[in-house]
Amino acid sequence: MRALPGLRALPLLLLGLLAAGRAGRADGETSVSPFTSLPIREETTTKHFNSSLETPNISLTVRSSVPVEKNITLERPSNIELTCQFITSGNVNSVNVTWKKGNKQLENIHTNATGSILYTQYMFIITDSKQMGSYSCFLEEEKEQRGTFNFKVPEVQGKNKPLITYVGDSVVLICKCQHCSSLNWTWYSNNGSAQVPIDVQMNDKYEIKGTNANETRLKITHLSEDNKGSYWCRAAFPLGESEQRVELVVLSYLVPLKPFLGIAAEVVIVVAVILLYETHTQKKKKLTDDGKEFEQIEQLKSDDSNGIENNAPRHRKNESVSQ
Amino acid sequence: MAHRAEPPDGGWGWMVVLSAFFQSALVFGVLRSFGVFFVELVAAFEEQAARVSWIASIGIAVQQFGSECRAGPEACHPPSEGKGAAGTRERTGRGWGDPGGGRRRASRTASSSFSGPVGSALSTKYGPRPVVMAGGILAASGMLLASLATTLTHLYLSIGLLSGSGWALTFTPTLACLSRYFSRRRSLATGLALTGVGLSSFAFAPLFQWLVSLYAWRGALLLVSALSLHLVACGALLRPLSLMEDPVVGGPGAQLTSLLHHGPFLRYTVALTLINTGYFIPYIHLIAHLQDLDWDPLSAAFLVSVVAISDLVGRVASGWLGDAVPGPVARLLMLWTTLTGVSLALLPVAHTPTALMALAVAYGFTSGALTPVAFSVLPELVGTGRIYCGLGLVQMVESIGGLLGAPLSGYLRDVTGNYTASFVVAGSFLLAGSGILMTLPHFCSLASTSKPQDRIREAVETKVSLSKEEPEED
């Protein structure tokens, strides 16, 4: 991708903004910030484990006392192997390494050291949603070093903006999930504050279609104003659930009709003004034309009378000459 | 009403310029911003074909606006330039994948081109005002019906046919009327009127996006229909003008016949058709060509905007120049056309960004410069009495050229693999057109533009010669 040399100003500014945004999302070490004591979250990892035959090996490198986190999305039960790599400053043998999930200390840890680098490993199997959550490895030294692994189910994407429709129309609400394999989807509508599941069999107003496992479509026909509000799509994974909200707005046809009629009235007024102005100026012109004609007739009349008057002096002049 | 000997060159003429300005804004601004709707409509009507239609529709939108590129580069590139650039990269061939989009384009072009002579004939008989007002009502009602559409076919018929005819009925008679009101400052007036396109394109695209976010496509189309009603108000501004040549040249039927026998007019039509074939292709292919050279979409969009601005400047500058320079305007048209053809032909040779930028700006300026002058040549050729019919005929024929130009250049692109051939062919079409322009009468003379008395004499002679021919045919 080549940028123009002569036009570096605008694209470069935008590129700079993009780069700044990306720097905060790098997969790896985060920058040291002495003012924050909270862990600086890393970007969601690209690890999506689809096959349970695979034994994912997830590792973290912890440097100094900045806590590091990693987010992992997991769909189905699998064998997990977590590895923390600590860089110690001093004596390797006098350090204490622990793994915890919440407050509970974990067993089945393997640790070995090479020079000043300490490797610690925790292996386990995730079978249901109770085993999802955060797993942390700790290194006890003068300052505690920590790395955290967060296990989550994949997220579902809906639409950020509300969908605007009209009474009598039909609409399709779509929920998508990337990097997912076949799921069970359910849709819920909003009834006051509670979520009410949508029953497709009850009436043919609602229809749930899904072309492939990655997305689900809820088609609502014959919309009315009661149908407006929030709708939730929920994806059920073996290891948990995730849901997303889609907002629906149903307008009556009168809503845009009012500005339309206002503008149409304005156009009629403008046209009337233009045509009236024209007839007015034409009348004025006709009056002045009539006035000019009247003046011309007067002028001719006065010319005639002037001619008669002029004859007299001419005759008199001739008489005076002839005499 | 007394017939004037000379066009007023001012006075109410400036109100006609204002009317033409708003009309070009309303017609071409709406057309150009229609890509916003097209995307929404595809999503609303064909939910299954989501991705493919999305990509193809952006390409189609670019293709569709190609036929309206004559009025300005802003009519050519869709509002979402970043998306458009990405879309054209992904589309295979030339984006005719969605047959619906192709049909829409064809129906709109067809209704526009064939309404041209109809509108011209009606304008000759009744004056431009009722025709333009009727055209405005047609365009607005097309949009209104589109907002109630339940299938895509409804949309093709309402927007493609109804609104398309309405737009065609407004623009041609207005430009012709403008030519009647001005003689010394004709080019400047035309250039100023055509700047409406550029300015509306900056305003309408975000406006339409905002309307769609508030009211969805149905409500937004309804409000665009209300906006199009202002064409009726613009039509009301077109006060009829009677010039001395009008009774001589007769009704629309006689005018059409006399025009078809008019040698220079026919040559001019051929020249303009050739120019039209080559003129608008580059605007579509420029973005794709820049992608082939690995430009990032932001810089490409920036370049297209710069070209659009130079086009605008070119229009006004050429308009002023056309009036300031003595002699037939056809010479200026030839100059600008040759320069456009040359800059086009040189475009594929440029590889460095600076050279490409300079050539693109030159192309924008010269192609914008030739638009007002192209319209100014016609009244000099056929006289202001026959201007309505003349303009209608010219627009009909040249739109055929426009329809053929796009597939030809696409075919060249598919066959050769890059845009070099298509740019060179477009440039050669323009050069051929300018060559034919040299055969127009009074081209080499130093005399000033023909006076109304000459045109009346010529019209009378043509009429006499035609009436002499008729008994022989019996």
PDB file of N, CA and C in Angstrom, chain A residues 1-5 7 10-11 14-15 161-162 164-166 169-170 172 176 209 211 217 219 251 253 255-257 259-260 263-264 266-267 270-271 274-275 277-278 281-282, chain B residues 12 47-48 50-51 89 129 133 144 147-148 212-216 218-219 222-223 225-227 229-230 232-233 236-237 239-240 293-299 302 351 353 357:
ATOM      1  N   MET A   1       0.835  -1.176   0.000  1.00  0.00           N
ATOM      2  CA  MET A   1       0.000   0.000   0.000  1.00  0.00           C
ATOM      3  C   MET A   1       0.876   1.233   0.000  1.00  0.00           C
ATOM      4  N   ARG A   2       0.792   1.972  -1.060  1.00  0.00           N
ATOM      5  CA  ARG A   2       1.690   3.123  -1.220  1.00  0.00           C
ATOM      6  C   ARG A   2       0.923   4.402  -0.958  1.00  0.00           C
ATOM      7  N   ALA A   3       1.444   5.245  -0.167  1.00  0.00           N
ATOM      8  CA  ALA A   3       0.813   6.553   0.033  1.00  0.00           C
ATOM      9  C   ALA A   3       1.520   7.574  -0.828  1.00  0.00           C
ATOM     10  N   LEU A   4       0.789   8.623  -1.196  1.00  0.00           N
ATOM     11  CA  LEU A   4       1.372   9.658  -2.046  1.00  0.00           C
ATOM     12  C   LEU A   4       2.400  10.438  -1.260  1.00  0.00           C
ATOM     13  N   PRO A   5       3.519  10.721  -1.857  1.00  0.00           N
ATOM     14  CA  PRO A   5       4.512  11.513  -1.110  1.00  0.00           C
ATOM     15  C   PRO A   5       4.043  12.930  -0.879  1.00  0.00           C
ATOM     16  N   LEU A   7       1.091  13.985  -0.432  1.00  0.00           N
ATOM     17  CA  LEU A   7      -0.159  14.151   0.305  1.00  0.00           C
ATOM     18  C   LEU A   7      -0.076  13.496   1.663  1.00  0.00           C
ATOM     19  N   LEU A  10      -2.893  14.296   5.305  1.00  0.00           N
ATOM     20  CA  LEU A  10      -4.139  13.676   5.758  1.00  0.00           C
ATOM     21  C   LEU A  10      -4.007  12.177   5.969  1.00  0.00           C
ATOM     22  N   PRO A  11      -3.503  11.432   4.977  1.00  0.00           N
ATOM     23  CA  PRO A  11      -3.451   9.980   5.213  1.00  0.00           C
ATOM     24  C   PRO A  11      -2.533   9.632   6.365  1.00  0.00           C
ATOM     25  N   LEU A  14      -4.262   9.953   9.646  1.00  0.00           N
ATOM     26  CA  LEU A  14      -5.169   8.844   9.898  1.00  0.00           C
ATOM     27  C   LEU A  14      -4.412   7.566  10.206  1.00  0.00           C
ATOM     28  N   LEU A  15      -3.296   7.365   9.446  1.00  0.00           N
ATOM     29  CA  LEU A  15      -2.491   6.175   9.701  1.00  0.00           C
ATOM     30  C   LEU A  15      -1.946   6.215  11.111  1.00  0.00           C
ATOM     31  N   LYS A 161     -26.764  -0.515  15.523  1.00  0.00           N
ATOM     32  CA  LYS A 161     -27.770   0.516  15.375  1.00  0.00           C
ATOM     33  C   LYS A 161     -29.154  -0.116  15.414  1.00  0.00           C
ATOM     34  N   PRO A 162     -30.146   0.620  15.880  1.00  0.00           N
ATOM     35  CA  PRO A 162     -31.498   0.055  15.869  1.00  0.00           C
ATOM     36  C   PRO A 162     -32.016  -0.091  14.449  1.00  0.00           C
ATOM     37  N   ILE A 164     -34.864   0.188  11.783  1.00  0.00           N
ATOM     38  CA  ILE A 164     -36.072   1.002  11.664  1.00  0.00           C
ATOM     39  C   ILE A 164     -36.963   0.380  10.607  1.00  0.00           C
ATOM     40  N   THR A 165     -38.217   0.125  10.976  1.00  0.00           N
ATOM     41  CA  THR A 165     -39.162  -0.463  10.034  1.00  0.00           C
ATOM     42  C   THR A 165     -40.499   0.247  10.180  1.00  0.00           C
ATOM     43  N   TYR A 166     -41.409  -0.118   9.305  1.00  0.00           N
ATOM     44  CA  TYR A 166     -42.716   0.511   9.313  1.00  0.00           C
ATOM     45  C   TYR A 166     -43.792  -0.509   9.580  1.00  0.00           C
ATOM     46  N   ASP A 169     -44.672  -3.844   7.465  1.00  0.00           N
ATOM     47  CA  ASP A 169     -43.476  -4.380   6.825  1.00  0.00           C
ATOM     48  C   ASP A 169     -43.070  -5.677   7.478  1.00  0.00           C
ATOM     49  N   SER A 170     -42.074  -6.319   6.894  1.00  0.00           N
ATOM     50  CA  SER A 170     -41.451  -7.450   7.577  1.00  0.00           C
ATOM     51  C   SER A 170     -39.971  -7.157   7.723  1.00  0.00           C
ATOM     52  N   VAL A 172     -35.955  -8.770   9.148  1.00  0.00           N
ATOM     53  CA  VAL A 172     -35.132  -9.925   9.478  1.00  0.00           C
ATOM     54  C   VAL A 172     -34.068  -9.478  10.459  1.00  0.00           C
ATOM     55  N   LYS A 176     -24.858 -13.109  14.355  1.00  0.00           N
ATOM     56  CA  LYS A 176     -23.772 -13.874  13.760  1.00  0.00           C
ATOM     57  C   LYS A 176     -22.750 -14.247  14.806  1.00  0.00           C
ATOM     58  N   LYS A 209     -34.918 -18.747  10.718  1.00  0.00           N
ATOM     59  CA  LYS A 209     -34.194 -19.444   9.670  1.00  0.00           C
ATOM     60  C   LYS A 209     -32.714 -19.362   9.989  1.00  0.00           C
ATOM     61  N   THR A 211     -29.254 -20.197   7.761  1.00  0.00           N
ATOM     62  CA  THR A 211     -28.675 -20.810   6.568  1.00  0.00           C
ATOM     63  C   THR A 211     -27.468 -21.671   6.924  1.00  0.00           C
ATOM     64  N   ARG A 217     -31.401 -16.176  11.786  1.00  0.00           N
ATOM     65  CA  ARG A 217     -32.239 -15.083  11.319  1.00  0.00           C
ATOM     66  C   ARG A 217     -33.639 -15.249  11.883  1.00  0.00           C
ATOM     67  N   LYS A 219     -37.266 -13.809  11.307  1.00  0.00           N
ATOM     68  CA  LYS A 219     -38.066 -12.995  10.402  1.00  0.00           C
ATOM     69  C   LYS A 219     -39.391 -12.713  11.063  1.00  0.00           C
ATOM     70  N   LEU A 251     -42.102   2.316  13.074  1.00  0.00           N
ATOM     71  CA  LEU A 251     -42.724   3.635  12.919  1.00  0.00           C
ATOM     72  C   LEU A 251     -44.004   3.512  12.119  1.00  0.00           C
ATOM     73  N   TYR A 253     -46.511   5.166   9.239  1.00  0.00           N
ATOM     74  CA  TYR A 253     -46.215   5.882   8.011  1.00  0.00           C
ATOM     75  C   TYR A 253     -46.432   7.376   8.138  1.00  0.00           C
ATOM     76  N   VAL A 255     -45.140   9.226  10.317  1.00  0.00           N
ATOM     77  CA  VAL A 255     -43.954   9.912  10.842  1.00  0.00           C
ATOM     78  C   VAL A 255     -43.189  10.641   9.750  1.00  0.00           C
ATOM     79  N   PRO A 256     -42.838  10.003   8.618  1.00  0.00           N
ATOM     80  CA  PRO A 256     -42.206  10.794   7.579  1.00  0.00           C
ATOM     81  C   PRO A 256     -43.199  11.590   6.742  1.00  0.00           C
ATOM     82  N   LEU A 257     -44.480  11.266   6.861  1.00  0.00           N
ATOM     83  CA  LEU A 257     -45.466  11.947   6.013  1.00  0.00           C
ATOM     84  C   LEU A 257     -45.608  13.404   6.389  1.00  0.00           C
ATOM     85  N   PRO A 259     -43.307  15.700   7.581  1.00  0.00           N
ATOM     86  CA  PRO A 259     -42.355  16.585   6.897  1.00  0.00           C
ATOM     87  C   PRO A 259     -42.595  16.637   5.386  1.00  0.00           C
ATOM     88  N   PHE A 260     -43.046  15.529   4.799  1.00  0.00           N
ATOM     89  CA  PHE A 260     -43.305  15.524   3.364  1.00  0.00           C
ATOM     90  C   PHE A 260     -44.377  16.540   3.022  1.00  0.00           C
ATOM     91  N   ILE A 263     -43.069  20.084   3.289  1.00  0.00           N
ATOM     92  CA  ILE A 263     -42.240  20.515   2.171  1.00  0.00           C
ATOM     93  C   ILE A 263     -43.093  20.721   0.929  1.00  0.00           C
ATOM     94  N   ALA A 264     -44.071  19.843   0.697  1.00  0.00           N
ATOM     95  CA  ALA A 264     -44.936  20.000  -0.474  1.00  0.00           C
ATOM     96  C   ALA A 264     -45.690  21.327  -0.403  1.00  0.00           C
ATOM     97  N   GLU A 266     -44.696  24.002   1.098  1.00  0.00           N
ATOM     98  CA  GLU A 266     -43.733  25.073   0.842  1.00  0.00           C
ATOM     99  C   GLU A 266     -43.497  25.240  -0.655  1.00  0.00           C
ATOM    100  N   VAL A 267     -43.416  24.111  -1.389  1.00  0.00           N
ATOM    101  CA  VAL A 267     -43.195  24.193  -2.837  1.00  0.00           C
ATOM    102  C   VAL A 267     -44.379  24.889  -3.501  1.00  0.00           C
ATOM    103  N   VAL A 270     -44.091  28.584  -2.962  1.00  0.00           N
ATOM    104  CA  VAL A 270     -43.025  29.195  -3.766  1.00  0.00           C
ATOM    105  C   VAL A 270     -43.486  29.358  -5.209  1.00  0.00           C
ATOM    106  N   VAL A 271     -44.128  28.313  -5.754  1.00  0.00           N
ATOM    107  CA  VAL A 271     -44.596  28.377  -7.139  1.00  0.00           C
ATOM    108  C   VAL A 271     -45.627  29.488  -7.285  1.00  0.00           C
ATOM    109  N   ILE A 274     -43.941  32.874  -7.278  1.00  0.00           N
ATOM    110  CA  ILE A 274     -43.235  33.152  -8.531  1.00  0.00           C
ATOM    111  C   ILE A 274     -44.231  33.554  -9.619  1.00  0.00           C
ATOM    112  N   LEU A 275     -45.324  32.794  -9.729  1.00  0.00           N
ATOM    113  CA  LEU A 275     -46.276  33.082 -10.803  1.00  0.00           C
ATOM    114  C   LEU A 275     -47.002  34.396 -10.552  1.00  0.00           C
ATOM    115  N   TYR A 277     -45.828  36.978  -8.906  1.00  0.00           N
ATOM    116  CA  TYR A 277     -44.879  38.054  -9.167  1.00  0.00           C
ATOM    117  C   TYR A 277     -44.792  38.334 -10.654  1.00  0.00           C
ATOM    118  N   GLU A 278     -44.850  37.248 -11.435  1.00  0.00           N
ATOM    119  CA  GLU A 278     -44.722  37.441 -12.876  1.00  0.00           C
ATOM    120  C   GLU A 278     -45.933  38.175 -13.445  1.00  0.00           C
ATOM    121  N   THR A 281     -45.663  41.852 -12.510  1.00  0.00           N
ATOM    122  CA  THR A 281     -44.736  42.656 -13.301  1.00  0.00           C
ATOM    123  C   THR A 281     -45.251  42.807 -14.728  1.00  0.00           C
ATOM    124  N   GLN A 282     -45.952  41.804 -15.236  1.00  0.00           N
ATOM    125  CA  GLN A 282     -46.476  41.942 -16.599  1.00  0.00           C
ATOM    126  C   GLN A 282     -47.556  42.999 -16.661  1.00  0.00           C
TER     127      GLN A 282
ATOM    128  N   TRP B  12     -33.787  38.611 -16.356  1.00  0.00           N
ATOM    129  CA  TRP B  12     -34.417  37.378 -15.895  1.00  0.00           C
ATOM    130  C   TRP B  12     -33.554  36.160 -16.221  1.00  0.00           C
ATOM    131  N   GLU B  47     -32.737 -10.805   1.114  1.00  0.00           N
ATOM    132  CA  GLU B  47     -31.898 -11.058   2.272  1.00  0.00           C
ATOM    133  C   GLU B  47     -30.968 -12.226   2.088  1.00  0.00           C
ATOM    134  N   GLN B  48     -31.338 -13.145   1.236  1.00  0.00           N
ATOM    135  CA  GLN B  48     -30.478 -14.324   1.124  1.00  0.00           C
ATOM    136  C   GLN B  48     -29.150 -13.991   0.488  1.00  0.00           C
ATOM    137  N   ALA B  50     -27.062 -11.764   0.685  1.00  0.00           N
ATOM    138  CA  ALA B  50     -26.411 -10.650   1.377  1.00  0.00           C
ATOM    139  C   ALA B  50     -25.052 -10.250   0.803  1.00  0.00           C
ATOM    140  N   ARG B  51     -24.064 -11.095   0.944  1.00  0.00           N
ATOM    141  CA  ARG B  51     -22.705 -10.661   0.623  1.00  0.00           C
ATOM    142  C   ARG B  51     -22.520 -10.344  -0.848  1.00  0.00           C
ATOM    143  N   ARG B  89     -12.636  -3.744  -6.077  1.00  0.00           N
ATOM    144  CA  ARG B  89     -11.514  -4.665  -6.135  1.00  0.00           C
ATOM    145  C   ARG B  89     -12.026  -6.093  -6.098  1.00  0.00           C
ATOM    146  N   ARG B 129     -41.658  25.978 -19.493  1.00  0.00           N
ATOM    147  CA  ARG B 129     -42.199  25.973 -18.137  1.00  0.00           C
ATOM    148  C   ARG B 129     -43.118  24.803 -17.856  1.00  0.00           C
ATOM    149  N   MET B 133     -42.161  21.663 -15.237  1.00  0.00           N
ATOM    150  CA  MET B 133     -42.993  21.441 -14.054  1.00  0.00           C
ATOM    151  C   MET B 133     -43.599  20.044 -14.072  1.00  0.00           C
ATOM    152  N   LEU B 144     -42.127   8.815  -4.804  1.00  0.00           N
ATOM    153  CA  LEU B 144     -43.204   8.536  -3.863  1.00  0.00           C
ATOM    154  C   LEU B 144     -43.666   7.094  -3.984  1.00  0.00           C
ATOM    155  N   SER B 147     -41.311   4.603  -2.506  1.00  0.00           N
ATOM    156  CA  SER B 147     -41.318   4.440  -1.054  1.00  0.00           C
ATOM    157  C   SER B 147     -42.385   3.447  -0.623  1.00  0.00           C
ATOM    158  N   LEU B 148     -43.354   3.172  -1.510  1.00  0.00           N
ATOM    159  CA  LEU B 148     -44.401   2.211  -1.175  1.00  0.00           C
ATOM    160  C   LEU B 148     -44.130   0.843  -1.770  1.00  0.00           C
ATOM    161  N   VAL B 212     -31.843   8.135   6.081  1.00  0.00           N
ATOM    162  CA  VAL B 212     -32.035   6.688   6.178  1.00  0.00           C
ATOM    163  C   VAL B 212     -31.900   6.240   7.630  1.00  0.00           C
ATOM    164  N   SER B 213     -30.991   6.870   8.379  1.00  0.00           N
ATOM    165  CA  SER B 213     -30.835   6.452   9.774  1.00  0.00           C
ATOM    166  C   SER B 213     -32.041   6.849  10.613  1.00  0.00           C
ATOM    167  N   LEU B 214     -32.754   7.894  10.204  1.00  0.00           N
ATOM    168  CA  LEU B 214     -33.926   8.308  10.960  1.00  0.00           C
ATOM    169  C   LEU B 214     -35.191   7.584  10.542  1.00  0.00           C
ATOM    170  N   TYR B 215     -35.378   7.457   9.235  1.00  0.00           N
ATOM    171  CA  TYR B 215     -36.668   7.000   8.725  1.00  0.00           C
ATOM    172  C   TYR B 215     -36.598   5.712   7.933  1.00  0.00           C
ATOM    173  N   ALA B 216     -35.455   5.075   7.849  1.00  0.00           N
ATOM    174  CA  ALA B 216     -35.245   3.907   6.989  1.00  0.00           C
ATOM    175  C   ALA B 216     -35.507   4.303   5.538  1.00  0.00           C
ATOM    176  N   ARG B 218     -37.755   3.732   3.322  1.00  0.00           N
ATOM    177  CA  ARG B 218     -39.084   4.158   2.867  1.00  0.00           C
ATOM    178  C   ARG B 218     -39.324   5.625   3.168  1.00  0.00           C
ATOM    179  N   GLY B 219     -39.106   5.992   4.431  1.00  0.00           N
ATOM    180  CA  GLY B 219     -39.316   7.382   4.782  1.00  0.00           C
ATOM    181  C   GLY B 219     -38.348   8.302   4.076  1.00  0.00           C
ATOM    182  N   LEU B 222     -39.465   8.963   0.635  1.00  0.00           N
ATOM    183  CA  LEU B 222     -40.588   9.897   0.669  1.00  0.00           C
ATOM    184  C   LEU B 222     -40.094  11.330   0.768  1.00  0.00           C
ATOM    185  N   LEU B 223     -39.104  11.553   1.606  1.00  0.00           N
ATOM    186  CA  LEU B 223     -38.596  12.912   1.765  1.00  0.00           C
ATOM    187  C   LEU B 223     -37.768  13.343   0.563  1.00  0.00           C
ATOM    188  N   SER B 225     -38.576  12.491  -2.369  1.00  0.00           N
ATOM    189  CA  SER B 225     -39.639  12.876  -3.294  1.00  0.00           C
ATOM    190  C   SER B 225     -40.066  14.319  -3.035  1.00  0.00           C
ATOM    191  N   ALA B 226     -40.198  14.682  -1.756  1.00  0.00           N
ATOM    192  CA  ALA B 226     -40.543  16.062  -1.427  1.00  0.00           C
ATOM    193  C   ALA B 226     -39.474  17.008  -1.924  1.00  0.00           C
ATOM    194  N   LEU B 227     -38.212  16.599  -1.789  1.00  0.00           N
ATOM    195  CA  LEU B 227     -37.107  17.415  -2.278  1.00  0.00           C
ATOM    196  C   LEU B 227     -37.213  17.597  -3.786  1.00  0.00           C
ATOM    197  N   LEU B 229     -39.763  17.719  -5.494  1.00  0.00           N
ATOM    198  CA  LEU B 229     -40.863  18.615  -5.865  1.00  0.00           C
ATOM    199  C   LEU B 229     -40.356  20.016  -6.146  1.00  0.00           C
ATOM    200  N   HIS B 230     -39.179  20.353  -5.607  1.00  0.00           N
ATOM    201  CA  HIS B 230     -38.652  21.683  -5.870  1.00  0.00           C
ATOM    202  C   HIS B 230     -38.326  21.885  -7.334  1.00  0.00           C
ATOM    203  N   VAL B 232     -40.408  21.497  -9.563  1.00  0.00           N
ATOM    204  CA  VAL B 232     -41.585  22.213 -10.066  1.00  0.00           C
ATOM    205  C   VAL B 232     -41.396  23.713  -9.851  1.00  0.00           C
ATOM    206  N   ALA B 233     -40.890  24.068  -8.673  1.00  0.00           N
ATOM    207  CA  ALA B 233     -40.641  25.479  -8.403  1.00  0.00           C
ATOM    208  C   ALA B 233     -39.592  26.028  -9.365  1.00  0.00           C
ATOM    209  N   ALA B 236     -41.132  26.793 -12.577  1.00  0.00           N
ATOM    210  CA  ALA B 236     -41.934  28.013 -12.596  1.00  0.00           C
ATOM    211  C   ALA B 236     -41.094  29.231 -12.920  1.00  0.00           C
ATOM    212  N   LEU B 237     -39.789  29.145 -12.629  1.00  0.00           N
ATOM    213  CA  LEU B 237     -38.925  30.286 -12.884  1.00  0.00           C
ATOM    214  C   LEU B 237     -38.626  30.484 -14.365  1.00  0.00           C
ATOM    215  N   ARG B 239     -39.417  31.624 -17.329  1.00  0.00           N
ATOM    216  CA  ARG B 239     -40.346  32.476 -18.061  1.00  0.00           C
ATOM    217  C   ARG B 239     -40.158  32.290 -19.551  1.00  0.00           C
ATOM    218  N   PRO B 240     -41.249  32.116 -20.275  1.00  0.00           N
ATOM    219  CA  PRO B 240     -41.085  31.927 -21.720  1.00  0.00           C
ATOM    220  C   PRO B 240     -40.552  33.182 -22.387  1.00  0.00           C
ATOM    221  N   LEU B 293      -2.696  -0.142  -9.356  1.00  0.00           N
ATOM    222  CA  LEU B 293      -1.352   0.356  -9.073  1.00  0.00           C
ATOM    223  C   LEU B 293      -1.054   0.299  -7.583  1.00  0.00           C
ATOM    224  N   ASP B 294      -1.931  -0.346  -6.823  1.00  0.00           N
ATOM    225  CA  ASP B 294      -1.710  -0.543  -5.394  1.00  0.00           C
ATOM    226  C   ASP B 294      -1.778   0.737  -4.585  1.00  0.00           C
ATOM    227  N   TRP B 295      -2.622   1.633  -4.961  1.00  0.00           N
ATOM    228  CA  TRP B 295      -2.848   2.800  -4.121  1.00  0.00           C
ATOM    229  C   TRP B 295      -3.807   2.419  -3.006  1.00  0.00           C
ATOM    230  N   ASP B 296      -3.642   3.027  -1.836  1.00  0.00           N
ATOM    231  CA  ASP B 296      -4.611   2.716  -0.779  1.00  0.00           C
ATOM    232  C   ASP B 296      -5.888   3.532  -1.012  1.00  0.00           C
ATOM    233  N   PRO B 297      -7.029   3.009  -0.573  1.00  0.00           N
ATOM    234  CA  PRO B 297      -8.326   3.630  -0.902  1.00  0.00           C
ATOM    235  C   PRO B 297      -8.409   5.092  -0.471  1.00  0.00           C
ATOM    236  N   LEU B 298      -7.752   5.452   0.605  1.00  0.00           N
ATOM    237  CA  LEU B 298      -7.860   6.825   1.080  1.00  0.00           C
ATOM    238  C   LEU B 298      -7.219   7.783   0.098  1.00  0.00           C
ATOM    239  N   SER B 299      -6.012   7.451  -0.367  1.00  0.00           N
ATOM    240  CA  SER B 299      -5.359   8.330  -1.336  1.00  0.00           C
ATOM    241  C   SER B 299      -6.129   8.358  -2.648  1.00  0.00           C
ATOM    242  N   PHE B 302      -9.000  10.593  -2.246  1.00  0.00           N
ATOM    243  CA  PHE B 302      -8.517  11.970  -2.200  1.00  0.00           C
ATOM    244  C   PHE B 302      -8.255  12.482  -3.603  1.00  0.00           C
ATOM    245  N   HIS B 351       3.379   6.562 -13.972  1.00  0.00           N
ATOM    246  CA  HIS B 351       3.424   5.622 -12.864  1.00  0.00           C
ATOM    247  C   HIS B 351       3.739   6.295 -11.548  1.00  0.00           C
ATOM    248  N   PRO B 353       3.365   8.898  -8.587  1.00  0.00           N
ATOM    249  CA  PRO B 353       2.162   9.562  -8.064  1.00  0.00           C
ATOM    250  C   PRO B 353       2.030  11.006  -8.509  1.00  0.00           C
ATOM    251  N   MET B 357      -1.073  12.366 -10.568  1.00  0.00           N
ATOM    252  CA  MET B 357      -1.861  13.436  -9.965  1.00  0.00           C
ATOM    253  C   MET B 357      -2.026  14.592 -10.943  1.00  0.00           C
TER     254      MET B 357
END
